[in-house]
CSV table of N, CA and C in Angstrom, one decimal:
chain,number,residue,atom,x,y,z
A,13,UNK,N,83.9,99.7,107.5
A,13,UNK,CA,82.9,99.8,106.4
A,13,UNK,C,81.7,100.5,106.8
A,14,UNK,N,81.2,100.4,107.9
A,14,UNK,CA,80.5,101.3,108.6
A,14,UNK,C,80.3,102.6,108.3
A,15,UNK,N,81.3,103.6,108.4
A,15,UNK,CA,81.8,104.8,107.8
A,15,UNK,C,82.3,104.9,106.5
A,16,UNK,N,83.0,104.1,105.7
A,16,UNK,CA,83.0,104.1,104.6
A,16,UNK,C,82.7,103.1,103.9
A,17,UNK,N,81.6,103.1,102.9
A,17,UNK,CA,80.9,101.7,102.6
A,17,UNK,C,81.7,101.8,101.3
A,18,UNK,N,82.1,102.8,100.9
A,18,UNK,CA,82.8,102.5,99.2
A,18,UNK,C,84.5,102.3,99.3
A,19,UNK,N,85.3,102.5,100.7
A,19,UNK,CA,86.3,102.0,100.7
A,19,UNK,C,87.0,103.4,100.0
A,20,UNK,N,86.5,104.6,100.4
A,20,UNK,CA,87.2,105.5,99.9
A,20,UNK,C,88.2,106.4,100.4
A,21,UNK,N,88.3,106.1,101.5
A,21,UNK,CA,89.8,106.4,102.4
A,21,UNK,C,90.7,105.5,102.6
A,22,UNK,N,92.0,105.5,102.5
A,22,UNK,CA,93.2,105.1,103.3
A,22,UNK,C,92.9,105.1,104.4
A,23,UNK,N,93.0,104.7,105.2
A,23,UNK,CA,93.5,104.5,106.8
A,23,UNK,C,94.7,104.4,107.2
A,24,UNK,N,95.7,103.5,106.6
A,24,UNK,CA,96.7,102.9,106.6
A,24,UNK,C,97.9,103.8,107.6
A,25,UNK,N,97.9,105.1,107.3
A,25,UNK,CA,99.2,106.0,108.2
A,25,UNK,C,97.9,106.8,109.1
A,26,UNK,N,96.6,106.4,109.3
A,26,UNK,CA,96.1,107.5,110.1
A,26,UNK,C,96.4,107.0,111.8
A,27,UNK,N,96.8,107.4,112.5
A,27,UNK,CA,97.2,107.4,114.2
A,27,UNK,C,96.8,106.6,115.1
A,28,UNK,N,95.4,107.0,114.8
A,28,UNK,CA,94.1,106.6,115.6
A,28,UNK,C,94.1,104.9,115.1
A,29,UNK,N,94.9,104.4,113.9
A,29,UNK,CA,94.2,103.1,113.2
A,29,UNK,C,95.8,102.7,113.8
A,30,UNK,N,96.7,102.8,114.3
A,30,UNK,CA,97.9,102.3,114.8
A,30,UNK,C,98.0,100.5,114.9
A,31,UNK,N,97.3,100.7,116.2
A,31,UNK,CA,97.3,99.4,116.7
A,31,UNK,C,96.5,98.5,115.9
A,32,UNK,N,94.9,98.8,115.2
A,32,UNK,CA,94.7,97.7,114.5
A,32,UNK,C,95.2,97.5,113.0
A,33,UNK,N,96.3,98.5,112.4
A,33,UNK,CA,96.8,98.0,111.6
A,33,UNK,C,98.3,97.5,111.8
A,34,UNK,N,98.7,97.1,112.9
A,34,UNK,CA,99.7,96.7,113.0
A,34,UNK,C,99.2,94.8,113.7
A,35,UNK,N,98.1,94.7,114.2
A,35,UNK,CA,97.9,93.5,114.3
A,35,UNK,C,97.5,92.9,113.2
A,36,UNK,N,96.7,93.6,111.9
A,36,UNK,CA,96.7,93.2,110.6
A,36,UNK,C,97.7,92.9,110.3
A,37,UNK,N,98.6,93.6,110.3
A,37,UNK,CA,99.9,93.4,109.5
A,37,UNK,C,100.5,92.0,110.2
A,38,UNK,N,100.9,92.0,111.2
A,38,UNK,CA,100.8,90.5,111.5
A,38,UNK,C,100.7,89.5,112.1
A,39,UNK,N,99.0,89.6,111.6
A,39,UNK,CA,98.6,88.6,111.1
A,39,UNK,C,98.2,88.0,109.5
A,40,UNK,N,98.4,89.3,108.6
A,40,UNK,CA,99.1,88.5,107.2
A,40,UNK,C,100.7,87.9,107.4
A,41,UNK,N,101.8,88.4,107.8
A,41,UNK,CA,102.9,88.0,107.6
A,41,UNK,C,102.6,86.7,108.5
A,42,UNK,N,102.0,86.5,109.4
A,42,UNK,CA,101.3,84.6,110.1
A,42,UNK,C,101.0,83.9,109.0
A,43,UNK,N,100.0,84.3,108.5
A,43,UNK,CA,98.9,83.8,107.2
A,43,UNK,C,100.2,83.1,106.1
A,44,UNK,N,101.2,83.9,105.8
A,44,UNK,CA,102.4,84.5,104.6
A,44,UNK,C,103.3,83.1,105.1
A,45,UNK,N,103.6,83.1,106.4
A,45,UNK,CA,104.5,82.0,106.8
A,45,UNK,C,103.6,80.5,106.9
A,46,UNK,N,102.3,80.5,106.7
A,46,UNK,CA,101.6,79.3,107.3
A,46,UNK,C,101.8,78.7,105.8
A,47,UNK,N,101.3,79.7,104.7
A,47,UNK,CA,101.2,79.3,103.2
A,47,UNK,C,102.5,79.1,102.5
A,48,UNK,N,104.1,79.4,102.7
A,48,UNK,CA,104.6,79.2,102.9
A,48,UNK,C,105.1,79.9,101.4
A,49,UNK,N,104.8,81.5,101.6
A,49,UNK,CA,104.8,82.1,100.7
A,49,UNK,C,105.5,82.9,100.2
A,50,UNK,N,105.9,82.6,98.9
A,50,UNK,CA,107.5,82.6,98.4
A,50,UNK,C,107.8,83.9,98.7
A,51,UNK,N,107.0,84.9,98.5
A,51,UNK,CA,107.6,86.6,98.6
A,51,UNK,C,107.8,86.8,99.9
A,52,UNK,N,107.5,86.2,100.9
A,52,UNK,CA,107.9,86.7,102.3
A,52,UNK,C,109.2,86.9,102.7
């Protein structure tokens, strides 16, 4: 947010964001299993 305060880039396939969107990622499907949430 720092660099983008309006949320105007994707990050999501950029390289450099690898590792912390793959620890995002799960740690929603954690979150997804705790809540016991139907679409998982």
């Amino acid at each position: 947010l720092q660099n983008d305060h309006h949320e105007m880039h994707n990050l999501i396939n950029d390289p450099s964001y690898k590792d912390i969107t793959e620890q995002l990622k799960a740690r929603m499907t954690q979150l997804r299993k705790e809540l016991n949430d139907p679409d998982l």
